[in-house]
Amino acid sequence: MARIAVIGAGMGAMAAAARLAVAGHRVVVYERTQTYGGALRRLVRDGFSFDTGPGLLPLPAVYRDLFLKTGKEPLEDCVELAQVDPSSRHVFADGTEVCLPNASRAGTVSALDEALGSGAGARWGDFLVRAREAWDRTRRPLLEEPLWPNWTVLAEREPYPAVPHKKLLRTRRARTLAEIAAWELRDPRLAALLESHALAYGLDPRTTPASAAVLPYMEHAFGTWYVRGGLRELARALYDRCLARGVEFVLGTEVTGIVEKDGRAAGVELADSSVAEADHVVAGVAPGVLDRLVSGTPAARGADDVAPRRGTPSRLTVLLALRGGRPEGTAHRTVVHTADREGELDRLFGEPAGLPPAPTVTVLRPDDPALVPDAGHEAVTLTVTAPSGLSASEADVDRILGAAERAIPGLGDRLLWREVRDPADVAEDTGAPGGAIPAPALAAAGGRLLQPSNSTRIPGLFTVGGWSHPGGGLPHAGMSGALVAGLIVEGPDFRGSR
């Protein structure tokens, strides 16, 4: 039985802790805040309850596998999962609207044809076929295996297929999502639909590789899910599973250093200068935080490893308590698209970065009695991508509310109160500088969107969570935990799940 110190109680860290405890190791989690869950936090006020981090769960099979491998109770016995249908409603700049069904290609094609005109659905359907090919080519190396030592193969190879053009008698390979939109979708509304998937992860579609087609494909193929009571319930269930497996949590305790002895990780130093010895250390922290914890070479990365990503965007969230119940037939998620896509991207990803005057807004309106004081009220969450470190002004929030009125008519008259969560709040919850939010690992683009491997140059030190392979997002965090547990239990010859 090995002693394992885990730094941070985010979802990836807890996923690793639960798996390691089941394997017979003594696991202690040190968390600098007074609670667990990383970005999966909850705000409760006046009988209203809000998720302050992610509000939807893609690819729930990752957590089904985690709960299956760590105990007798399956995931569905610990939380109530509900499939969101329609998967999303989109309000485009020209006033066109479309509701997309959950995990139905035929239904999506039909809905797009009806809303956007004949042929739109077929173009999107053909795109999904190509996106599936990219998914099949990258799923295992990017999600189920430790990062390859020869990771540059993934960096150089674009898995999204080339598209034949009969008139030109040749094929053309899109390098970015924006080129897919322009060459293959050929409709500004379909382009907005595609690019919104990248924007939700803080990615600029003009520079994001075509391999990011896997993001909308994941949602299409595996559906979009909600956890009754909010996504915080998923964090609560995983925390309970860790406790049941004997994991010890030390909350409100900051790790200030990683102890090395005889050339390997040997424990952690705490803020009170005490040392907790360990045979392995698992760090679920952002790269800048890891730099401070490790003496010597920054970030504990080898010279041939993927460089950590820095300066990624954050999110700005506005929580709304509304009088009046949720209308019958309301979509759980509505995306209100900006009228100035290029201007929005220039503001978010240019220098200096700032919040666009008219941002794309995601509106979440769950049909969940647990979130409201009674049926005469509604809890609504508005989210926009924002530069890390941004401090939102009242004018910024008012513009977000103005955009949201396109999805919630009469919003101003129903408003009881609002609560704003900006990147500084994300930073407080997660410890990531500026509140930056990691994106999922993606192939191609010279490796810009790969994340560093879970192993480090220091034997016995591993990294877990969104800032290491396979990147950000709830499913990816769970996969990261599985990879780290495999590397510790089975050793460096571990080659991933089978």
Coordinates of C-alpha atoms in Angstrom, one line a residue:
M1 CA 0.0 0.0 0.0
A2 CA 1.5 3.3 -1.1
R3 CA 0.9 6.7 0.5
I4 CA -0.5 9.2 -2.1
A5 CA -0.9 12.9 -1.6
V6 CA -3.3 14.6 -3.9
I7 CA -3.2 18.4 -4.3
G8 CA -6.6 19.9 -5.0
A9 CA -10.1 18.4 -4.8
G10 CA -11.3 19.1 -8.4
M11 CA -13.1 16.5 -10.4
G12 CA -10.0 15.0 -12.0
A13 CA -8.2 14.8 -8.7
M14 CA -11.2 13.2 -6.9
A15 CA -11.6 10.7 -9.8
A16 CA -7.9 9.7 -9.4
A17 CA -8.3 9.5 -5.6
A18 CA -11.3 7.2 -5.8
R19 CA -9.6 4.8 -8.2
L20 CA -6.3 4.8 -6.3
A21 CA -8.1 4.1 -3.0
V22 CA -10.0 1.1 -4.5
A23 CA -6.6 -0.2 -5.6
G24 CA -5.6 -0.4 -2.0
H25 CA -3.6 2.9 -1.6
R26 CA -3.8 5.3 1.3
V27 CA -4.9 8.6 -0.3
V28 CA -5.0 12.0 1.3
V29 CA -6.4 15.0 -0.6
Y30 CA -5.2 18.5 0.4
E31 CA -7.6 21.3 -0.7
R32 CA -6.8 25.0 -0.1
T33 CA -10.5 26.0 0.0
Q34 CA -13.1 24.8 2.4
T35 CA -14.9 22.6 -0.1
Y36 CA -14.5 20.1 -3.0
G37 CA -15.4 20.1 -6.6
G38 CA -13.1 22.7 -8.3
A39 CA -15.3 24.6 -10.7
L40 CA -18.4 22.7 -9.8
R41 CA -19.7 25.1 -7.1
R42 CA -23.1 26.2 -6.0
L43 CA -24.6 29.5 -4.9
V44 CA -27.7 29.4 -2.7
R45 CA -29.7 32.5 -1.9
D46 CA -33.3 33.2 -0.9
G47 CA -34.4 29.7 -1.9
F48 CA -32.7 29.8 -5.3
S49 CA -29.8 27.5 -6.2
F50 CA -27.4 27.9 -9.1
D51 CA -24.4 26.0 -10.5
T52 CA -21.6 28.5 -10.8
G53 CA -19.5 26.3 -13.1
P54 CA -20.6 23.9 -15.9
G55 CA -24.3 23.4 -16.1
L56 CA -24.5 20.4 -18.5
L57 CA -22.7 17.0 -18.7
P58 CA -21.5 15.6 -22.0
L59 CA -20.4 12.0 -22.3
P60 CA -21.7 10.7 -19.0
A61 CA -20.2 7.3 -19.7
V62 CA -17.0 8.5 -18.2
Y63 CA -18.6 8.9 -14.8
R64 CA -20.6 5.8 -15.2
D65 CA -17.4 3.9 -15.6
L66 CA -15.8 5.7 -12.7
F67 CA -18.7 4.8 -10.3
L68 CA -18.8 1.2 -11.7
K69 CA -15.0 0.7 -11.0
T70 CA -15.1 2.3 -7.5
G71 CA -18.1 0.7 -5.8
K72 CA -21.3 -1.3 -5.9
E73 CA -23.7 1.7 -6.5
P74 CA -23.8 2.8 -10.1
L75 CA -23.9 6.5 -11.0
E76 CA -27.6 6.5 -11.5
D77 CA -28.1 5.4 -7.9
C78 CA -26.1 8.4 -6.7
V79 CA -27.5 11.2 -8.9
E80 CA -30.5 11.5 -11.2
L81 CA -29.4 12.0 -14.8
A82 CA -31.8 13.5 -17.3
Q83 CA -31.3 13.8 -21.0
V84 CA -31.8 17.4 -22.2
D85 CA -34.3 17.5 -25.1
P86 CA -34.1 19.6 -27.2
S87 CA -30.4 19.6 -26.8
S88 CA -30.3 23.3 -27.6
R89 CA -32.2 26.2 -29.1
H90 CA -30.3 28.7 -31.2
V91 CA -31.4 32.3 -31.8
F92 CA -29.4 33.6 -34.8
A93 CA -28.5 37.2 -35.6
D94 CA -31.2 37.5 -38.4
G95 CA -33.9 36.3 -36.0
T96 CA -34.0 32.7 -37.3
E97 CA -34.5 30.1 -34.6
V98 CA -33.9 26.4 -34.5
C99 CA -34.3 23.7 -31.8
L100 CA -32.0 20.8 -32.2
P101 CA -33.1 17.4 -30.8
N102 CA -30.8 15.4 -28.5
A103 CA -28.6 12.7 -30.2
S104 CA -30.7 12.4 -33.4
R105 CA -29.1 12.9 -36.8
A106 CA -32.3 12.6 -38.7
G107 CA -34.1 15.0 -36.3
T108 CA -31.3 17.5 -36.6
V109 CA -31.2 17.4 -40.4
S110 CA -35.0 17.9 -40.5
A111 CA -35.0 20.8 -38.0
L112 CA -32.2 22.6 -39.8
D113 CA -33.9 22.2 -43.2
E114 CA -37.2 23.5 -41.8
A115 CA -35.5 26.5 -40.0
L116 CA -32.7 27.5 -42.4
G117 CA -33.9 26.2 -45.8
S118 CA -33.6 23.0 -47.8
G119 CA -30.0 21.7 -48.0
A120 CA -28.8 23.2 -44.7
G121 CA -29.6 19.9 -42.8
A122 CA -27.8 17.8 -45.4
R123 CA -24.6 20.0 -45.2
W124 CA -24.6 19.7 -41.4
G125 CA -25.3 16.0 -41.5
D126 CA -22.4 15.5 -44.0
F127 CA -20.2 17.5 -41.6
L128 CA -21.1 15.2 -38.7
V129 CA -20.1 12.2 -40.8
R130 CA -16.6 13.7 -41.3
A131 CA -16.5 14.8 -37.6
R132 CA -17.1 11.1 -36.7
E133 CA -14.1 10.1 -38.8
A134 CA -12.0 12.7 -36.8
W135 CA -13.4 11.3 -33.6
D136 CA -12.6 7.7 -34.5
R137 CA -9.0 8.7 -35.4
T138 CA -8.3 10.6 -32.2
R139 CA -10.5 9.1 -29.5
R140 CA -8.0 6.6 -28.2
P141 CA -4.7 8.5 -28.3
L142 CA -6.3 11.7 -27.0
L143 CA -8.7 10.4 -24.4
E144 CA -8.0 6.8 -23.4
E145 CA -4.2 6.5 -23.5
P146 CA -1.4 8.4 -21.7
L147 CA 0.1 11.0 -24.0
W148 CA 2.5 9.4 -26.5
P149 CA 6.2 10.0 -26.0
N150 CA 6.2 10.8 -29.8
W151 CA 3.3 13.2 -29.3
T152 CA 4.5 15.3 -32.3
V153 CA 2.7 12.8 -34.5
L154 CA -0.6 14.0 -33.0
A155 CA 0.5 17.6 -33.4
E156 CA 1.3 17.3 -37.1
R157 CA -1.5 15.1 -38.3
E158 CA -4.9 16.6 -39.1
P159 CA -7.5 13.9 -38.5
Y160 CA -10.4 15.8 -40.1
P161 CA -10.8 14.4 -43.6
A162 CA -10.3 16.3 -46.8
V163 CA -13.5 17.0 -48.8
P164 CA -13.7 16.2 -52.5
H165 CA -14.8 19.0 -54.9
K166 CA -16.3 17.6 -58.1
K167 CA -15.9 20.8 -60.0
L168 CA -12.3 21.2 -59.1
L169 CA -11.5 17.5 -59.5
R170 CA -9.4 17.6 -56.3
T171 CA -9.9 17.5 -52.6
R172 CA -9.5 20.4 -50.1
R173 CA -8.5 20.0 -46.5
A174 CA -9.9 22.5 -44.0
R175 CA -7.2 23.5 -41.4
T176 CA -9.5 25.4 -39.0
L177 CA -13.1 25.3 -37.9
A178 CA -13.7 28.6 -39.7
E179 CA -12.6 27.0 -42.9
I180 CA -15.0 24.1 -42.4
A181 CA -17.7 26.7 -41.9
A182 CA -16.8 28.7 -45.0
W183 CA -16.0 25.8 -47.4
E184 CA -18.4 23.1 -46.3
L185 CA -21.4 24.6 -44.4
R186 CA -21.7 27.8 -46.5
D187 CA -24.3 29.5 -44.3
P188 CA -23.6 32.1 -41.7
R189 CA -26.1 30.5 -39.3
L190 CA -24.5 27.0 -39.6
A191 CA -21.1 28.7 -39.2
A192 CA -22.4 30.3 -36.0
L193 CA -23.7 27.0 -34.8
L194 CA -20.4 25.2 -35.4
E195 CA -18.2 28.0 -34.0
S196 CA -20.3 28.3 -30.8
H197 CA -19.0 24.9 -29.8
A198 CA -15.4 26.2 -29.9
L199 CA -16.3 29.5 -28.3
A200 CA -17.9 27.7 -25.3
Y201 CA -14.4 26.2 -24.6
G202 CA -12.7 29.6 -25.0
L203 CA -11.3 28.7 -28.5
D204 CA -11.0 31.1 -31.5
P205 CA -12.5 29.2 -34.4
R206 CA -10.3 31.1 -36.8
T207 CA -7.2 29.4 -35.4
T208 CA -8.7 26.3 -33.8
P209 CA -7.8 23.2 -35.8
A210 CA -10.4 21.4 -37.9
S211 CA -10.0 18.5 -35.4
A212 CA -12.2 20.5 -33.0
A213 CA -15.1 19.1 -35.1
V214 CA -15.1 16.3 -32.4
L215 CA -16.6 18.8 -29.9
P216 CA -20.1 19.1 -31.7
Y217 CA -19.8 15.4 -32.6
M218 CA -19.5 14.4 -29.0
E219 CA -22.6 16.2 -28.1
H220 CA -24.5 14.9 -31.1
A221 CA -23.4 11.2 -30.7
F222 CA -23.6 10.9 -26.9
G223 CA -26.2 13.4 -26.0
T224 CA -26.4 16.3 -23.5
W225 CA -27.3 15.5 -19.9
Y226 CA -28.3 17.4 -16.8
V227 CA -28.0 16.3 -13.2
R228 CA -31.1 16.9 -11.1
G229 CA -30.3 19.4 -8.4
G230 CA -27.5 20.8 -10.5
L231 CA -24.1 19.6 -11.6
R232 CA -22.8 20.3 -8.1
E233 CA -24.6 17.0 -7.2
L234 CA -22.2 15.2 -9.4
A235 CA -19.3 16.6 -7.3
R236 CA -21.1 15.7 -4.1
A237 CA -21.6 12.1 -5.3
L238 CA -17.9 11.8 -6.2
Y239 CA -16.8 13.2 -2.9
D240 CA -19.1 10.8 -1.1
R241 CA -17.7 7.9 -3.2
C242 CA -14.1 9.0 -2.2
L243 CA -15.1 9.0 1.5
A244 CA -16.7 5.6 1.2
R245 CA -13.5 4.2 -0.3
G246 CA -11.4 5.6 2.6
V247 CA -10.0 8.8 1.0
E248 CA -9.1 11.4 3.6
F249 CA -9.8 15.1 2.8
V250 CA -7.9 17.9 4.5
L251 CA -9.9 21.1 3.5
G252 CA -8.8 24.6 4.1
T253 CA -5.1 23.6 3.8
E254 CA -2.8 25.0 1.2
V255 CA 0.1 23.0 -0.2
T256 CA 3.1 25.3 -0.6
G257 CA 5.7 22.9 -2.0
I258 CA 6.4 19.5 -3.3
V259 CA 9.1 17.7 -1.4
E260 CA 11.8 15.8 -3.4
K261 CA 14.1 13.1 -1.9
D262 CA 16.6 11.1 -3.8
G263 CA 15.4 12.5 -7.1
R264 CA 11.7 11.7 -6.7
A265 CA 8.6 13.2 -5.2
A266 CA 8.4 12.3 -1.5
G267 CA 5.5 14.4 -0.1
V268 CA 4.1 17.8 0.2
E269 CA 4.9 20.8 2.3
L270 CA 1.9 22.6 3.9
A271 CA 1.3 26.3 4.7
D272 CA 2.1 25.7 8.4
S273 CA 5.5 24.4 7.3
S274 CA 4.7 20.8 8.2
V275 CA 5.5 18.0 5.7
A276 CA 3.2 15.1 4.7
E277 CA 5.3 12.3 3.4
A278 CA 4.1 10.3 0.4
D279 CA 5.3 7.8 -2.1
H280 CA 3.5 9.5 -4.9
V281 CA 2.1 13.1 -5.4
V282 CA -0.8 13.9 -7.7
A283 CA -1.1 17.6 -8.5
G284 CA -4.5 18.8 -9.8
V285 CA -3.4 22.5 -10.3
A286 CA -2.8 25.0 -13.1
P287 CA 0.8 25.1 -14.6
G288 CA 1.6 28.4 -12.9
V289 CA 0.7 26.9 -9.5
L290 CA 2.8 23.8 -10.2
D291 CA 5.8 26.0 -11.1
R292 CA 5.7 27.5 -7.7
L293 CA 5.4 24.2 -5.9
V294 CA 8.4 22.5 -7.6
S295 CA 11.9 23.7 -7.1
G296 CA 14.4 23.8 -10.0
T297 CA 13.1 23.2 -13.5
P298 CA 9.8 25.0 -14.1
A299 CA 6.6 23.0 -14.1
A300 CA 8.4 19.7 -13.7
R301 CA 8.2 19.2 -17.4
G302 CA 10.8 17.5 -19.5
A303 CA 12.4 19.3 -22.5
D304 CA 10.5 17.1 -25.0
D305 CA 7.1 17.4 -23.3
V306 CA 4.1 19.5 -24.5
A307 CA 4.4 23.1 -23.2
P308 CA 1.6 24.1 -20.8
R309 CA -1.0 26.4 -22.3
R310 CA -1.2 29.8 -20.8
G311 CA -3.5 32.9 -21.2
T312 CA -6.6 31.0 -22.0
P313 CA -10.0 32.7 -21.6
S314 CA -12.4 32.4 -18.7
R315 CA -16.1 32.8 -18.3
L316 CA -18.5 35.4 -17.0
T317 CA -21.7 34.2 -15.4
V318 CA -24.8 36.1 -14.4
L319 CA -27.2 34.3 -12.1
L320 CA -30.8 35.5 -12.3
A321 CA -33.6 35.1 -9.8
L322 CA -36.9 35.7 -11.7
R323 CA -40.5 36.0 -10.5
G324 CA -42.9 33.9 -12.5
G325 CA -42.5 30.2 -13.3
R326 CA -40.7 28.6 -16.1
P327 CA -43.0 28.6 -19.2
E328 CA -44.1 25.2 -20.5
G329 CA -42.0 24.0 -23.4
T330 CA -39.0 26.2 -22.6
A331 CA -35.7 24.9 -23.9
H332 CA -33.2 24.0 -21.2
R333 CA -30.3 25.7 -23.2
T334 CA -30.6 28.5 -25.6
V335 CA -27.6 30.1 -27.4
V336 CA -28.1 33.7 -28.5
H337 CA -25.7 34.4 -31.3
T338 CA -24.0 37.7 -31.8
A339 CA -24.7 39.9 -34.8
D340 CA -21.0 40.6 -35.1
R341 CA -19.1 37.3 -35.0
E342 CA -15.8 38.7 -36.3
G343 CA -15.9 41.7 -33.9
E344 CA -16.6 39.3 -31.0
L345 CA -13.6 37.2 -31.8
D346 CA -11.4 40.2 -32.3
R347 CA -12.3 41.5 -28.9
L348 CA -11.9 38.2 -27.1
F349 CA -8.7 37.0 -28.7
G350 CA -7.1 40.3 -29.8
E351 CA -4.7 42.6 -27.9
P352 CA -5.8 44.0 -25.5
A353 CA -8.6 41.4 -25.0
G354 CA -11.9 42.6 -23.7
L355 CA -15.6 41.7 -23.5
P356 CA -17.4 42.2 -26.9
P357 CA -20.2 44.8 -26.9
A358 CA -22.6 42.1 -28.1
P359 CA -21.4 38.7 -26.9
T360 CA -22.8 35.3 -27.7
V361 CA -24.8 34.3 -24.6
T362 CA -25.7 30.8 -23.4
V363 CA -28.9 30.8 -21.4
L364 CA -29.7 27.8 -19.1
R365 CA -33.2 27.4 -17.8
P366 CA -33.4 24.0 -16.1
D367 CA -36.8 22.5 -15.4
D368 CA -35.8 21.6 -11.8
P369 CA -37.9 22.4 -8.7
A370 CA -34.8 21.9 -6.5
L371 CA -33.4 25.2 -7.8
V372 CA -36.3 27.5 -6.9
P373 CA -38.3 28.4 -3.8
D374 CA -41.6 27.4 -5.5
A375 CA -43.3 27.0 -8.8
G376 CA -43.8 30.8 -9.1
H377 CA -40.1 31.5 -9.6
E378 CA -37.4 30.6 -12.1
A379 CA -33.6 30.3 -11.8
V380 CA -31.7 31.3 -14.9
T381 CA -28.0 31.2 -15.7
L382 CA -26.3 33.4 -18.4
T383 CA -22.8 32.6 -19.5
V384 CA -20.4 34.3 -21.9
T385 CA -16.8 33.6 -22.7
A386 CA -14.6 36.3 -21.3
P387 CA -10.9 37.1 -21.2
S388 CA -9.1 35.8 -18.1
G389 CA -8.6 38.4 -15.5
L390 CA -11.6 40.5 -16.7
S391 CA -13.5 42.6 -14.2
A392 CA -17.0 43.1 -15.5
S393 CA -18.6 46.5 -15.4
E394 CA -22.3 47.2 -14.8
A395 CA -22.5 48.1 -18.5
D396 CA -21.1 44.7 -19.5
V397 CA -23.7 42.9 -17.4
D398 CA -26.5 45.1 -18.8
R399 CA -25.4 44.2 -22.4
I400 CA -25.5 40.5 -21.5
L401 CA -29.0 40.9 -20.1
G402 CA -30.0 42.8 -23.2
A403 CA -28.9 39.9 -25.4
A404 CA -30.6 37.4 -23.1
E405 CA -33.9 39.2 -23.6
R406 CA -34.0 37.7 -27.1
A407 CA -34.3 34.3 -25.4
I408 CA -36.4 35.5 -22.4
P409 CA -38.9 38.1 -23.4
G410 CA -39.8 40.5 -20.6
L411 CA -36.7 39.5 -18.6
G412 CA -36.3 43.0 -17.1
D413 CA -39.8 43.0 -15.6
R414 CA -39.3 39.6 -14.0
L415 CA -36.0 40.2 -12.4
L416 CA -35.8 40.0 -8.6
W417 CA -32.0 40.1 -8.3
R418 CA -28.9 39.1 -10.1
E419 CA -25.5 37.8 -9.0
V420 CA -22.4 38.2 -11.2
R421 CA -19.5 35.7 -11.1
D422 CA -16.5 37.0 -13.0
P423 CA -13.0 35.4 -13.8
A424 CA -11.8 36.5 -10.3
D425 CA -14.4 34.2 -8.8
V426 CA -13.4 31.4 -11.1
A427 CA -9.8 31.9 -10.0
E428 CA -10.9 31.7 -6.3
D429 CA -12.7 28.5 -6.9
T430 CA -10.1 26.7 -9.0
G431 CA -6.8 28.4 -8.2
A432 CA -6.1 29.0 -11.9
P433 CA -4.5 32.5 -12.5
G434 CA -7.0 34.9 -13.9
G435 CA -9.7 32.3 -13.8
A436 CA -8.5 30.7 -17.0
I437 CA -10.4 27.6 -18.1
P438 CA -8.5 24.8 -19.9
A439 CA -9.7 23.5 -23.2
P440 CA -9.9 19.8 -24.3
A441 CA -6.8 18.4 -25.9
L442 CA -7.1 18.5 -29.8
A443 CA -4.9 17.1 -32.5
A444 CA -3.0 19.0 -35.2
A445 CA -2.2 22.8 -35.1
G446 CA 1.4 22.0 -34.2
G447 CA 0.4 20.7 -30.8
R448 CA -0.9 24.1 -29.5
L449 CA -4.0 22.4 -28.1
L450 CA -2.4 19.3 -26.7
Q451 CA -2.0 19.3 -22.9
P452 CA 1.2 18.1 -21.0
S453 CA 1.4 14.5 -20.1
N454 CA 0.3 13.2 -16.7
S455 CA 3.8 12.0 -15.9
T456 CA 6.5 14.6 -15.2
R457 CA 10.3 14.7 -15.1
I458 CA 10.2 14.0 -11.4
P459 CA 9.5 10.3 -10.7
G460 CA 6.5 9.9 -8.4
L461 CA 4.9 13.2 -9.4
F462 CA 1.9 13.2 -11.7
T463 CA -0.6 15.8 -12.9
V464 CA -4.3 15.4 -13.2
G465 CA -7.3 17.6 -14.3
G466 CA -7.9 20.0 -17.1
W467 CA -4.4 21.4 -17.2
S468 CA -2.9 18.1 -18.2
H469 CA -3.7 15.4 -20.7
P470 CA -6.4 15.0 -22.0
G471 CA -7.4 18.6 -21.2
G472 CA -10.4 20.5 -19.9
G473 CA -14.1 19.6 -19.6
L474 CA -15.9 17.4 -17.2
P475 CA -15.5 14.2 -19.3
H476 CA -11.8 14.9 -19.8
A477 CA -11.3 15.4 -16.1
G478 CA -12.7 12.0 -15.4
M479 CA -10.5 10.5 -18.1
S480 CA -7.5 12.2 -16.6
G481 CA -8.2 10.6 -13.2
A482 CA -8.3 7.2 -14.8
L483 CA -5.0 7.7 -16.6
V484 CA -3.2 8.9 -13.5
A485 CA -4.5 6.0 -11.5
G486 CA -3.4 3.6 -14.2
L487 CA 0.1 5.0 -14.4
I488 CA 0.5 4.7 -10.6
V489 CA -1.1 1.3 -10.2
E490 CA 0.3 -0.4 -13.3
G491 CA 3.5 1.7 -13.8
P492 CA 5.0 3.4 -16.8
D493 CA 4.0 0.5 -19.1
F494 CA 0.3 1.4 -18.6
R495 CA -1.2 1.9 -22.1
G496 CA -4.7 3.0 -21.2
S497 CA -8.1 1.4 -20.9
R498 CA -9.0 -1.6 -23.0

